mmCIF file of C-alpha atoms in Angstrom:
data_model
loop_
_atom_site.group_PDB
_atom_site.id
_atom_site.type_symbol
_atom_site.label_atom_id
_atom_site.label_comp_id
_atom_site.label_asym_id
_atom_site.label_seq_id
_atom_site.Cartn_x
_atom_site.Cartn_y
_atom_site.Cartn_z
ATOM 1 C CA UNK A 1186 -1.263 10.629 -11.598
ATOM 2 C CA UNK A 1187 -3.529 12.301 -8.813
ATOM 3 C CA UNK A 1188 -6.083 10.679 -6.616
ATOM 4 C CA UNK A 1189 -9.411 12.222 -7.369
ATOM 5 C CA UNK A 1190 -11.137 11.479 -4.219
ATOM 6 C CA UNK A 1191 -9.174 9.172 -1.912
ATOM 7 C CA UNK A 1192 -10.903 8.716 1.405
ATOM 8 C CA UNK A 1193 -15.245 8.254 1.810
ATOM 9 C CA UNK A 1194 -16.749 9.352 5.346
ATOM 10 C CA UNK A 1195 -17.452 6.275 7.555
ATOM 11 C CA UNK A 1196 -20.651 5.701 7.124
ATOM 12 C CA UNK A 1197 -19.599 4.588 3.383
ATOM 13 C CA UNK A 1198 -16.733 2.457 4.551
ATOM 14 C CA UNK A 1199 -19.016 0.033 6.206
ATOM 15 C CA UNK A 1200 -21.231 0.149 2.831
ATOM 16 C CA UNK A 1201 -18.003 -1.209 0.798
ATOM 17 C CA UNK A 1202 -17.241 -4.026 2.791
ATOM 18 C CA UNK A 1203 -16.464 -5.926 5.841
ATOM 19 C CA UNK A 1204 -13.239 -4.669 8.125
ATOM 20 C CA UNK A 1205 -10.466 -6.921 8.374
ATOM 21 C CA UNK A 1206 -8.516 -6.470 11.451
ATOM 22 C CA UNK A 1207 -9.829 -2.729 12.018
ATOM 23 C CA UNK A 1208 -10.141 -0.371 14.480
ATOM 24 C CA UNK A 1209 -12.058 2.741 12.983
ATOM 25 C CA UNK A 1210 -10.234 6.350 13.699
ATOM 26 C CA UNK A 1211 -11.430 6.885 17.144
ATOM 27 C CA UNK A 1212 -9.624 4.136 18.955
ATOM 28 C CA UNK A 1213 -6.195 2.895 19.252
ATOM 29 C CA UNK A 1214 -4.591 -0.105 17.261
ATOM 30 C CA UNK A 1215 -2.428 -2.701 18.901
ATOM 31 C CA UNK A 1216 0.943 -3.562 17.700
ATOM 32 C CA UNK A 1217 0.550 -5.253 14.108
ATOM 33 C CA UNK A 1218 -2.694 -4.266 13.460
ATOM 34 C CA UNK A 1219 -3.503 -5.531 9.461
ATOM 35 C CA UNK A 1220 -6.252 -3.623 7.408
ATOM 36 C CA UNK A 1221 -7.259 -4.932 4.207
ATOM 37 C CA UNK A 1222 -10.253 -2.843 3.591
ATOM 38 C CA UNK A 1223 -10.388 -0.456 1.007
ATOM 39 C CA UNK A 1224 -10.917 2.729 2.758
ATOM 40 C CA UNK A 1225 -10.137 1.240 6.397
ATOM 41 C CA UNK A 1226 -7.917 3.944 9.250
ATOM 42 C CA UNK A 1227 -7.289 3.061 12.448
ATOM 43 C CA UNK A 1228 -5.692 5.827 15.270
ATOM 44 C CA UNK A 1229 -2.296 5.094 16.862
ATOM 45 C CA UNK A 1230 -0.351 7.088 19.536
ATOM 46 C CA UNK A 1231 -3.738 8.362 20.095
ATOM 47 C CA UNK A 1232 -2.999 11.339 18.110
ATOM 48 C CA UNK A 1233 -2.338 9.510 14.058
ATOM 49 C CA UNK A 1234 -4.832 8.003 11.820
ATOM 50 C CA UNK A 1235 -3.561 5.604 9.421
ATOM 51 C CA UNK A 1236 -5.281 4.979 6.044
ATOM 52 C CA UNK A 1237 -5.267 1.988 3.877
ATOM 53 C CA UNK A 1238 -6.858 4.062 1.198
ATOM 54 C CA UNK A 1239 -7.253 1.857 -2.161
ATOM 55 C CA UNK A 1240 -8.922 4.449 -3.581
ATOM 56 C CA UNK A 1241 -8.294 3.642 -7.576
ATOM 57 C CA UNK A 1242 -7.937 -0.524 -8.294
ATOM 58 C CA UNK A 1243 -10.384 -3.166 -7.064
ATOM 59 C CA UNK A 1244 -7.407 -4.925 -6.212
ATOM 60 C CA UNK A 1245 -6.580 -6.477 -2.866
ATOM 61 C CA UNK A 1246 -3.911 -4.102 -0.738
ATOM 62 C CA UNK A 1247 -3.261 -4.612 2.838
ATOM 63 C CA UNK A 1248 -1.089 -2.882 5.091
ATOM 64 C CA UNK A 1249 0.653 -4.102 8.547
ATOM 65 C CA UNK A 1250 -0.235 -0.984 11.193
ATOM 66 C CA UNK A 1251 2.694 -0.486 13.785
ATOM 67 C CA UNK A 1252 2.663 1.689 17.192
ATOM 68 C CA UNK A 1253 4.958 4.211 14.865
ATOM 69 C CA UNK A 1254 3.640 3.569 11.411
ATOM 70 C CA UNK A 1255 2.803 1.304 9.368
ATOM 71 C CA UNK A 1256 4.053 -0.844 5.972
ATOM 72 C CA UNK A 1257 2.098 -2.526 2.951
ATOM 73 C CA UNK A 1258 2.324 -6.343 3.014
ATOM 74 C CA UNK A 1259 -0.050 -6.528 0.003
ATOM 75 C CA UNK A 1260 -0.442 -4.692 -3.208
ATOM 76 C CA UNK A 1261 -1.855 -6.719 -6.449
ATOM 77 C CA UNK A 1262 -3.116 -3.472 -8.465
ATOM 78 C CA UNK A 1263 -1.151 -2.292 -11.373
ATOM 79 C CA UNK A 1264 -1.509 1.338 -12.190
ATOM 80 C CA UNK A 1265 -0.459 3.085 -15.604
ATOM 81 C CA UNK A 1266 2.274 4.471 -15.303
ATOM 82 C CA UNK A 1267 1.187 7.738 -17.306
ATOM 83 C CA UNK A 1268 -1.535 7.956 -15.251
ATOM 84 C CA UNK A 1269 -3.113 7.448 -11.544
ATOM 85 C CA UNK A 1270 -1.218 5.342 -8.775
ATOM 86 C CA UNK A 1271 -3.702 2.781 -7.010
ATOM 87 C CA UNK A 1272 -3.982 4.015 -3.815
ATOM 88 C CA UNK A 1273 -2.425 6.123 -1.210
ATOM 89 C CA UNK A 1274 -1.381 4.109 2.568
ATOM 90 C CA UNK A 1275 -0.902 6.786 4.749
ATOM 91 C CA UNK A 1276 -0.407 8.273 8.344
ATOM 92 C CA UNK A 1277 -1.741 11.839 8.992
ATOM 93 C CA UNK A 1278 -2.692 14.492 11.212
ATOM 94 C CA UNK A 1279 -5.535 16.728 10.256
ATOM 95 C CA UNK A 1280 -9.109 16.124 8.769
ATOM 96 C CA UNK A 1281 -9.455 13.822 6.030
ATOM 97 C CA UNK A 1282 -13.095 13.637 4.233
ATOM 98 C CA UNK A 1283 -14.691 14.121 7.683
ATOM 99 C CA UNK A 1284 -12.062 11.819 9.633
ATOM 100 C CA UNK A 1285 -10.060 13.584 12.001
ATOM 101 C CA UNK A 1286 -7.168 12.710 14.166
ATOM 102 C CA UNK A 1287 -7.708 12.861 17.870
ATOM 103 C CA UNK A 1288 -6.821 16.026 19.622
ATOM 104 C CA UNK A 1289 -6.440 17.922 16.031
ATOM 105 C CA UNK A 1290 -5.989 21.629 15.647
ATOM 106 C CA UNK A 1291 -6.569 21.528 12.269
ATOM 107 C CA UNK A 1292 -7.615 23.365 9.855
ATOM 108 C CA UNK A 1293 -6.057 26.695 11.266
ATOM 109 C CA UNK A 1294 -4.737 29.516 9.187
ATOM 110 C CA UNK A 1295 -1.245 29.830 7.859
ATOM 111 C CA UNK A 1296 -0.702 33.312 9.354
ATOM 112 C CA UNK A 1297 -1.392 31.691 13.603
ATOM 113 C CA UNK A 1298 1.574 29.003 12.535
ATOM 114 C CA UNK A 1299 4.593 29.656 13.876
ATOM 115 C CA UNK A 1300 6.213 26.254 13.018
ATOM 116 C CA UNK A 1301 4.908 22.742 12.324
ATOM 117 C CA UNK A 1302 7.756 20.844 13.212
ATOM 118 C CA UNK A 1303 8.194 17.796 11.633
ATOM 119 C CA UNK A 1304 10.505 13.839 11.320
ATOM 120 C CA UNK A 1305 9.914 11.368 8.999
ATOM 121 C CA UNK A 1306 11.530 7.578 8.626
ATOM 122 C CA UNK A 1307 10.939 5.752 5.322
ATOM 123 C CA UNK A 1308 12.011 2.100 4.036
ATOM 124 C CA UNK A 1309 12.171 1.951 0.453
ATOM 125 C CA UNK A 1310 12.012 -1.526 -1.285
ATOM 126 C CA UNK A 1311 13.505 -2.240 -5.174
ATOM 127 C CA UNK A 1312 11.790 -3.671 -7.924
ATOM 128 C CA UNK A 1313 8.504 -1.478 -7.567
ATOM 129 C CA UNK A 1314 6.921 1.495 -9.333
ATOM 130 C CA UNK A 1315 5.857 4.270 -6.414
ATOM 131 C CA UNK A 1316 6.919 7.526 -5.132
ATOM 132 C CA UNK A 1317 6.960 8.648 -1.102
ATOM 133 C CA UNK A 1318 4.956 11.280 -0.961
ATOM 134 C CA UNK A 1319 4.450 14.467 1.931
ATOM 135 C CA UNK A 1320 1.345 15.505 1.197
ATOM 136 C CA UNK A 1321 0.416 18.939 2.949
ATOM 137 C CA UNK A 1322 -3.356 19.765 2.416
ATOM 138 C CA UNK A 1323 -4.616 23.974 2.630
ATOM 139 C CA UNK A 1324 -8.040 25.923 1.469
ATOM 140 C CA UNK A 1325 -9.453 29.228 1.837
ATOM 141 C CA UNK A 1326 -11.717 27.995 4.059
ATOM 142 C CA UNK A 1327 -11.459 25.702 6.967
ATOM 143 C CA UNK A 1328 -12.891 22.193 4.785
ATOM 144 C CA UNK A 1329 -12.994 19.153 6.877
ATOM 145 C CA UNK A 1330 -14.308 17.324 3.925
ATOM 146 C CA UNK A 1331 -13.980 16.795 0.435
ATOM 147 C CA UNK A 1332 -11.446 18.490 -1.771
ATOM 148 C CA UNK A 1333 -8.788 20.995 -0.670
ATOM 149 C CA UNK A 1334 -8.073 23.744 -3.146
ATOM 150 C CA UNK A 1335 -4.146 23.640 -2.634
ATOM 151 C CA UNK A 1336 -1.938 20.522 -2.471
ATOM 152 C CA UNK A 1337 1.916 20.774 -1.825
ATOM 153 C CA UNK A 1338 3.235 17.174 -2.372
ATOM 154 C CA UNK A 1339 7.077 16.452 -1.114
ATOM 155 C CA UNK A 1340 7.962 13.325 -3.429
ATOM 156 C CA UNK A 1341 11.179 12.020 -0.611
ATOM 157 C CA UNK A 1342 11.784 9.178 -3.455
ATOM 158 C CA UNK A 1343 10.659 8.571 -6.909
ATOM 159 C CA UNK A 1344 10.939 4.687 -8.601
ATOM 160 C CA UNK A 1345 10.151 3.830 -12.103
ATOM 161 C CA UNK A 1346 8.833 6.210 -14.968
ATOM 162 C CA UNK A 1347 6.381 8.443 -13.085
ATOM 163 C CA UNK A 1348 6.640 12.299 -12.502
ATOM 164 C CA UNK A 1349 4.247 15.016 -10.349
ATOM 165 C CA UNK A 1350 1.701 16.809 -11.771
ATOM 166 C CA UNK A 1351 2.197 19.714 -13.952
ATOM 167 C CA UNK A 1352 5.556 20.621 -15.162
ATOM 168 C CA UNK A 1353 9.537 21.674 -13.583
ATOM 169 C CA UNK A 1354 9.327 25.647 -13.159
ATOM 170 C CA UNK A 1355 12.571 25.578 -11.986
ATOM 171 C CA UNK A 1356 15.109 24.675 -8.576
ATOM 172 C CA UNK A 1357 14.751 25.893 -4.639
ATOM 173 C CA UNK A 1358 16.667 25.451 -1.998
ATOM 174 C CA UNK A 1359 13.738 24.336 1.456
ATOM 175 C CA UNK A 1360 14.938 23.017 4.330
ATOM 176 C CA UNK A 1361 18.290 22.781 3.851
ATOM 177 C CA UNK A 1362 18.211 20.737 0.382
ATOM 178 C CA UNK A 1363 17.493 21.163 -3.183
ATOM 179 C CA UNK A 1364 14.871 20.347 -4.817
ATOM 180 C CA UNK A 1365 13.160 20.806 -8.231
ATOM 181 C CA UNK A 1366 10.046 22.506 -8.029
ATOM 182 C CA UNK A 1367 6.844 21.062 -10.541
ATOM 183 C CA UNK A 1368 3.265 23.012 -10.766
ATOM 184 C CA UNK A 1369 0.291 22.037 -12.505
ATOM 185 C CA UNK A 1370 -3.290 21.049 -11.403
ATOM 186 C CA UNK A 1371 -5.138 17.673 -11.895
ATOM 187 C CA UNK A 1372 -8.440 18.928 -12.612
ATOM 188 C CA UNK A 1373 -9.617 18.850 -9.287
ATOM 189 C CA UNK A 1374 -6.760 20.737 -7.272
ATOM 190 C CA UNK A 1375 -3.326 22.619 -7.809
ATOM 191 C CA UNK A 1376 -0.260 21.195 -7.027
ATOM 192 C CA UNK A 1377 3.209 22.386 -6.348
ATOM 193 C CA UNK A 1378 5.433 19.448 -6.147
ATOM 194 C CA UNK A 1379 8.787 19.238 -4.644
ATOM 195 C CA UNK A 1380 11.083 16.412 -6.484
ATOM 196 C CA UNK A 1381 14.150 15.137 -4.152
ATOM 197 C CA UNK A 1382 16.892 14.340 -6.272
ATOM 198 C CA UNK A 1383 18.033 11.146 -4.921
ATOM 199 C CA UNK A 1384 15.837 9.222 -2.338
ATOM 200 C CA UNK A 1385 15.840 10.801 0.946
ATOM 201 C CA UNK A 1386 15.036 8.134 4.293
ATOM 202 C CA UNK A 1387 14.691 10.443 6.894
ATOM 203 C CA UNK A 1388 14.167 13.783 7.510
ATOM 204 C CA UNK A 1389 12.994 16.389 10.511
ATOM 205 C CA UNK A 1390 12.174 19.975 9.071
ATOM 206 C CA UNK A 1391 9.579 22.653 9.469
ATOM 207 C CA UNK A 1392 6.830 21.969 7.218
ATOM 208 C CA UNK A 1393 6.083 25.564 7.569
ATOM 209 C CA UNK A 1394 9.379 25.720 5.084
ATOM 210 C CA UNK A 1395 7.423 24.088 2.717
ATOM 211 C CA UNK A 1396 4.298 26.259 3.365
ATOM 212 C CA UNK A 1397 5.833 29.580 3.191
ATOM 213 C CA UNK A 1398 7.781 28.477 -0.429
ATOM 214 C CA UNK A 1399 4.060 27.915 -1.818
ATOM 215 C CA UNK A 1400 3.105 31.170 -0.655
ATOM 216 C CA UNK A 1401 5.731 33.272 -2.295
ATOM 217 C CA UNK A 1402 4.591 31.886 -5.447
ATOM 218 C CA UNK A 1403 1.658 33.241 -5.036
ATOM 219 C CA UNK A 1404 -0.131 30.228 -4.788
ATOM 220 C CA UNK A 1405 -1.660 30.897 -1.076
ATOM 221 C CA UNK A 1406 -2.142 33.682 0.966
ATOM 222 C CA UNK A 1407 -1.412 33.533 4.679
ATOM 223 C CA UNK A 1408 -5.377 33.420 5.554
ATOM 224 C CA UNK A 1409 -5.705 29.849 3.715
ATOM 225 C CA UNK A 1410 -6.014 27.337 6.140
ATOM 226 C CA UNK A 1411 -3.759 24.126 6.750
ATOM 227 C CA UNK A 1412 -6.100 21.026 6.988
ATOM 228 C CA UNK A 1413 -3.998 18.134 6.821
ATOM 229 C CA UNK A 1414 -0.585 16.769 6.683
ATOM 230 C CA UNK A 1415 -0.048 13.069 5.319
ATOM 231 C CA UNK A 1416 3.199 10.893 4.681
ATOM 232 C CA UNK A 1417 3.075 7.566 2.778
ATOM 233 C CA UNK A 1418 3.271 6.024 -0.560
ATOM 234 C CA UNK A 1419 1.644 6.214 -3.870
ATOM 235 C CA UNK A 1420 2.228 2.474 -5.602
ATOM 236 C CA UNK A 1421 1.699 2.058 -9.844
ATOM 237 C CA UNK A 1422 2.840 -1.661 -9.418
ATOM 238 C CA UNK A 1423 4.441 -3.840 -6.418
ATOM 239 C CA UNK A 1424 5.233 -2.019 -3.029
ATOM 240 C CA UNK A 1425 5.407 -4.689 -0.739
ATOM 241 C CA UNK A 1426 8.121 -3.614 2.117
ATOM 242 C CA UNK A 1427 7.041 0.043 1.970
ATOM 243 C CA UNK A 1428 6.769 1.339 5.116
ATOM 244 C CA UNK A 1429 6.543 4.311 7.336
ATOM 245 C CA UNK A 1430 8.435 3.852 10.163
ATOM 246 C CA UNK A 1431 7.920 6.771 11.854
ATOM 247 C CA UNK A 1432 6.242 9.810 11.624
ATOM 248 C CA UNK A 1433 5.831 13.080 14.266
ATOM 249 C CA UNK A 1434 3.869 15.950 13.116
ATOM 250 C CA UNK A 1435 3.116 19.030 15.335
ATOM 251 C CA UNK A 1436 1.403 22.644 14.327
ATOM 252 C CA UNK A 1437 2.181 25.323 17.209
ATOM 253 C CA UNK A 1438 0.075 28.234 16.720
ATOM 254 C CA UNK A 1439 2.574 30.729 18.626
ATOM 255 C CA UNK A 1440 -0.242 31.085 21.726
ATOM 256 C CA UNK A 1441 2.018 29.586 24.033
ATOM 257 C CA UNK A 1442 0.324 26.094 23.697
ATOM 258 C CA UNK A 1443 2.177 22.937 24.629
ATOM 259 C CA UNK A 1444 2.246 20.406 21.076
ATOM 260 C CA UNK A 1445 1.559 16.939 22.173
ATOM 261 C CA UNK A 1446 4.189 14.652 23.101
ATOM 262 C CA UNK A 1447 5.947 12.564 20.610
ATOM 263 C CA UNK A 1448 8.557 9.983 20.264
ATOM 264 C CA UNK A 1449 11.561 11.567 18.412
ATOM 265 C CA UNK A 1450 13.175 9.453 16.063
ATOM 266 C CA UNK A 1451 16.085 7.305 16.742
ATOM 267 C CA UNK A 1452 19.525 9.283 16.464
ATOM 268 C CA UNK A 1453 18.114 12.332 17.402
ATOM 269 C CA UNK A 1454 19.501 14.668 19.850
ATOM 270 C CA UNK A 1455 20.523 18.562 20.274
ATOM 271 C CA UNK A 1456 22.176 21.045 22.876
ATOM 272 C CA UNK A 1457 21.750 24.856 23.185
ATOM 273 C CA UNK A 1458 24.133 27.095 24.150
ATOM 274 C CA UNK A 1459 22.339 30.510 24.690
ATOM 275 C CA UNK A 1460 24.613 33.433 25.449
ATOM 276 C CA UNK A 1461 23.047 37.249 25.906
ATOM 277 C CA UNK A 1462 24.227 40.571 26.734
ATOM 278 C CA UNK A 1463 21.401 43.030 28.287
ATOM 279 C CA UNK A 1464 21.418 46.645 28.816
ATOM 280 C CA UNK A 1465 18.798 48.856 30.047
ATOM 281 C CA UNK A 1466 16.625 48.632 27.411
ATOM 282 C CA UNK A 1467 18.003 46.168 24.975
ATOM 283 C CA UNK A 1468 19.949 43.053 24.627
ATOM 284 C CA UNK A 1469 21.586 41.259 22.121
ATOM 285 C CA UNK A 1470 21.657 37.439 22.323
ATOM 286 C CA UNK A 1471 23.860 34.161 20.629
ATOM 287 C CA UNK A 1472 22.683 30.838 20.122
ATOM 288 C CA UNK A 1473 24.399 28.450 19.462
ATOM 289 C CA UNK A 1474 23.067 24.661 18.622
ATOM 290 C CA UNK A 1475 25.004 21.701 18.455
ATOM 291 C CA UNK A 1476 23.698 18.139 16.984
ATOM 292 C CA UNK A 1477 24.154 15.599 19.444
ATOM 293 C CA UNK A 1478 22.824 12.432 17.905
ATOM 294 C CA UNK A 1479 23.943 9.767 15.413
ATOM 295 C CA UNK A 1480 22.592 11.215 12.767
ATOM 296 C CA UNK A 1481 22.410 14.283 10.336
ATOM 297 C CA UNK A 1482 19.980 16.951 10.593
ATOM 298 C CA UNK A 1483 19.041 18.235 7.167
ATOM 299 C CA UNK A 1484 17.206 21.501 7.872
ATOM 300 C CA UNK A 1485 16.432 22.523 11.470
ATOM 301 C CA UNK A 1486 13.929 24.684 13.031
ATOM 302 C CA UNK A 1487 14.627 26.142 16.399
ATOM 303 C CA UNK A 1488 11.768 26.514 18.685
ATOM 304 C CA UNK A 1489 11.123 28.579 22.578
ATOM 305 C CA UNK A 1490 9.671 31.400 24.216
ATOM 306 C CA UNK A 1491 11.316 34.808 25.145
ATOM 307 C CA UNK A 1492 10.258 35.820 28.695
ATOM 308 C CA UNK A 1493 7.693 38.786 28.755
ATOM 309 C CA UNK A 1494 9.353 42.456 27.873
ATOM 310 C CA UNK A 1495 11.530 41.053 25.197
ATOM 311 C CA UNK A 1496 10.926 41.524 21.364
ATOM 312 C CA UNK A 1497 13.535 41.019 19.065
ATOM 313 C CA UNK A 1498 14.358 43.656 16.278
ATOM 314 C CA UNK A 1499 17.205 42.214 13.810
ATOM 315 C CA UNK A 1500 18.391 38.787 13.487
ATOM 316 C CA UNK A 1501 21.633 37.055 11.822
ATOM 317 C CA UNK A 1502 22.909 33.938 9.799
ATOM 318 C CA UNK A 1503 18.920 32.456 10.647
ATOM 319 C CA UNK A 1504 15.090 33.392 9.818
ATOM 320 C CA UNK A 1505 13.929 34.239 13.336
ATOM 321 C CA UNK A 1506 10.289 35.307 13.653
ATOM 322 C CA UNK A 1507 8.004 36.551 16.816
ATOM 323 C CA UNK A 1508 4.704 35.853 17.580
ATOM 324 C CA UNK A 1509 3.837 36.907 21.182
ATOM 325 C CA UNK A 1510 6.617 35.527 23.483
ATOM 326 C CA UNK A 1511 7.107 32.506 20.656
ATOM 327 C CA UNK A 1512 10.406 32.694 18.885
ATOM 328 C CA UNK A 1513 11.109 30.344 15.688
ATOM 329 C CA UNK A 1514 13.975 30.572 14.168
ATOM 330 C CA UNK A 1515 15.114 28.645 10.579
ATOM 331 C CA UNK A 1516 18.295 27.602 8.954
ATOM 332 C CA UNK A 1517 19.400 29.704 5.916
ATOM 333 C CA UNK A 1518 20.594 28.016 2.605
ATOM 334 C CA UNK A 1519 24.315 27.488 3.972
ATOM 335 C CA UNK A 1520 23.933 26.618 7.538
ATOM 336 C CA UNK A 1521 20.663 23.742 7.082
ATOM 337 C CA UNK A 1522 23.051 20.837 7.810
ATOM 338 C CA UNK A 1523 24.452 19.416 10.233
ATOM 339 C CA UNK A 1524 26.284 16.370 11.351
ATOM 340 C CA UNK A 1525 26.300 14.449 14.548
ATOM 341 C CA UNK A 1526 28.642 16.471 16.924
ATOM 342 C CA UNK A 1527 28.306 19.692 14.382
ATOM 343 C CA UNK A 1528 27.584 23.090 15.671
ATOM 344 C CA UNK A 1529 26.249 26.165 14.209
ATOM 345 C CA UNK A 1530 24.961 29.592 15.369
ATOM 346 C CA UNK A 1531 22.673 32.530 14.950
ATOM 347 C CA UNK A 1532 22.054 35.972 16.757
ATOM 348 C CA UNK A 1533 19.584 39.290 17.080
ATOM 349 C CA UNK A 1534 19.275 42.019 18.995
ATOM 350 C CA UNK A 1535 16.240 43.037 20.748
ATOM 351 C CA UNK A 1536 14.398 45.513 23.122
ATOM 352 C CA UNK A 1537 13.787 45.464 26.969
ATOM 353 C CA UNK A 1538 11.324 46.125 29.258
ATOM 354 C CA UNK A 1539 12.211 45.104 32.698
ATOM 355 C CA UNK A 1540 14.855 42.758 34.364
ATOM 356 C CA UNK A 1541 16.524 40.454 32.011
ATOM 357 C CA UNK A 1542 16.340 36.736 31.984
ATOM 358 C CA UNK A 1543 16.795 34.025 29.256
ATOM 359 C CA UNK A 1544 14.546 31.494 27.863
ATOM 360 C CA UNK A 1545 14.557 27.847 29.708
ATOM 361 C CA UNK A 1546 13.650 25.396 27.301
ATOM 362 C CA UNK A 1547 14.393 24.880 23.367
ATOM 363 C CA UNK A 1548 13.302 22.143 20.829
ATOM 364 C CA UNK A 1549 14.765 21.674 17.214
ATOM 365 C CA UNK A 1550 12.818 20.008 14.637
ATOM 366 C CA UNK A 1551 10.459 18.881 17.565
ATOM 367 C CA UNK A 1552 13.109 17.670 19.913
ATOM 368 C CA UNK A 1553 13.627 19.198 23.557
ATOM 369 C CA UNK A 1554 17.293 19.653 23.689
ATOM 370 C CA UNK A 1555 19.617 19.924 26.575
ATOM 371 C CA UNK A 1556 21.337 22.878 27.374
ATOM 372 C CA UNK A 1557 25.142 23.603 27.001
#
């Protein structure tokens, strides 16, 4: 049900046919930009490519390209349903079969990530066959073309009689929800799939969540390199209405670097209230983090830097890792959720060199929040 190859460099999208409305990855779309080409992208936000990618019908498919996304307006293949979808309309980050989104820094290795904050917004349509898939793309090498070795596919909703690759090895618990994990290969790459039980909308999370389940399944090692990350649909028949309507992807390496700016998704909002107690040479510290918007977070990832001479030893009800003065710290199984005007909170202790003084700035799931 996998897309062998689903994207050509450029020089072979002008070989398969005249643009319709495009603006080639490189420039920026207006509002309502249409591509009907078979393997035509255009860039928006000046950071997002987004791919009309027809890659297995000779049917017509079009797609309507908005300043946040983008949804399919026409879709005349019919895939089999034990088989291949037709194609794969998407919005990514990353390199692509030699296209890469502006101001990428992709492919880097698993072990510089310290999160990869992440939001999605779908609208799902009835009537059609087609999951929504989160495609996350990672080799041993750093391929900016052709086939990755390693694909982990998130499948946020699942219509008509169509499964992943592979086979169920079992349940997980990944950014806050449950899902049932598949594994297999189709004969070009492996795949570990991760099957939502009922369709899922929206979501902000840590892809790194995601990244760091594949790993202790020994599927990667933390020297494999993250290439791409890709949200969108995979059609058999229909799809008309699909759409993305917004998607925010950022990969902080833990140097101290600044992701690009982003436009959060509607409903989103968070507070901090950050409460230490320093000695000499240690300190302890509680955080607490409160959900201020309209609606729920499902899995949260709390991201800021410690001021220099602090390293933190032991941590409580979170996953909190270090790299350098970047701290990221994740939701456990029982503490993922939260709704609007819900609080929760974590803790560690730490060591000291030097006067004390507390971070400044914190964002959750890629959102700056205020603080309480």
């Amino acid at each position: 049900m996998k897309r062998p190859l689903r994207a050509l460099a450029a020089a072979a999208l002008l070989a398969a046919g005249s643009l319709v409305a495009v603006v080639l990855a490189g420039g920026n779309a207006s509002a309502d930009t249409q591509i009907c080409d078979q393997y035509g992208s255009t860039v928006i936000g000046s950071r997002y490519v987004v791919q009309n990618n027809r890659w297995g019908t000779s049917a017509q498919q079009c797609i309507n390209v908005t300043s946040t996304g983008f949804s399919i307006t026409r879709q005349d293949g019919v895939g089999n349903t034990s088989g291949a979808p037709v194609s794969y309309p998407s919005i990514f980050v990353g390199c692509h079969y030699t296209n890469c989104s502006p101001g990428t820094n992709l492919p880097v290795q698993v072990k510089n990530i310290s999160s990869a904050p992440s939001s999605i917004s779908y609208n799902y349509v009835s009537g059609a066959i087609y999951d929504a898939a989160y495609d996350i793309w990672l080799d041993p090498t750093p391929k900016r073309d052709g086939v990755n070795q390693m694909e982990i596919m998130i499948w946020f909703n699942r219509q008509g009689p169509i499964q992943p690759i592979g086979s169920p090895v079992g349940n997980t618990t990944v950014a806050g929800r449950t899902w049932e994990v598949w594994r297999g290969s189709n004969g070009s790459n492996n795949v570990i799939s991760y099957l939502a039980p009922s369709p899922i909308t929206s979501m902000s999370f840590d892809v790194m969540a995601f990244i760091n389940d594949t790993r202790s399944r020994g599927a990667i090692t933390a020297d494999w390199y993250l290439t791409s990350i890709q949200a969108g649909f995979e059609p058999w028949q229909g799809g008309v209405g699909l759409a993305v309507n917004s998607f925010s992807q950022s990969v902080d390496t833990g140097g101290g670097t600044t992701p690009p700016t982003t436009t959060p998704p509607s409903g989103t909002g968070c507070a901090v209230k950050y409460t230490p107690n320093a000695w000499n040479n240690g300190f302890t510290a509680d955080v607490q983090i409160t959900n201020t918007g309209s609606s729920t977070v499902n899995g949260w990832t709390l991201s800021y830097n410690l001021p220099a001479g602090q390293q933190i030893t032991s941590a409580w009800n979170a996953t909190v890792s270090q790299s350098g003065s970047a701290v990221t710290a994740r939701n456990l199984g029982y503490n993922g959720t939260l709704a609007p005007g819900a609080s929760t909170s974590f803790g560690y202790q730490g060591t000291l060199s030097g006067a004390y003084s507390s971070p400044t700035s914190f964002t959750l799931n890629g959102v700056t929040c205020a603080r309480a």
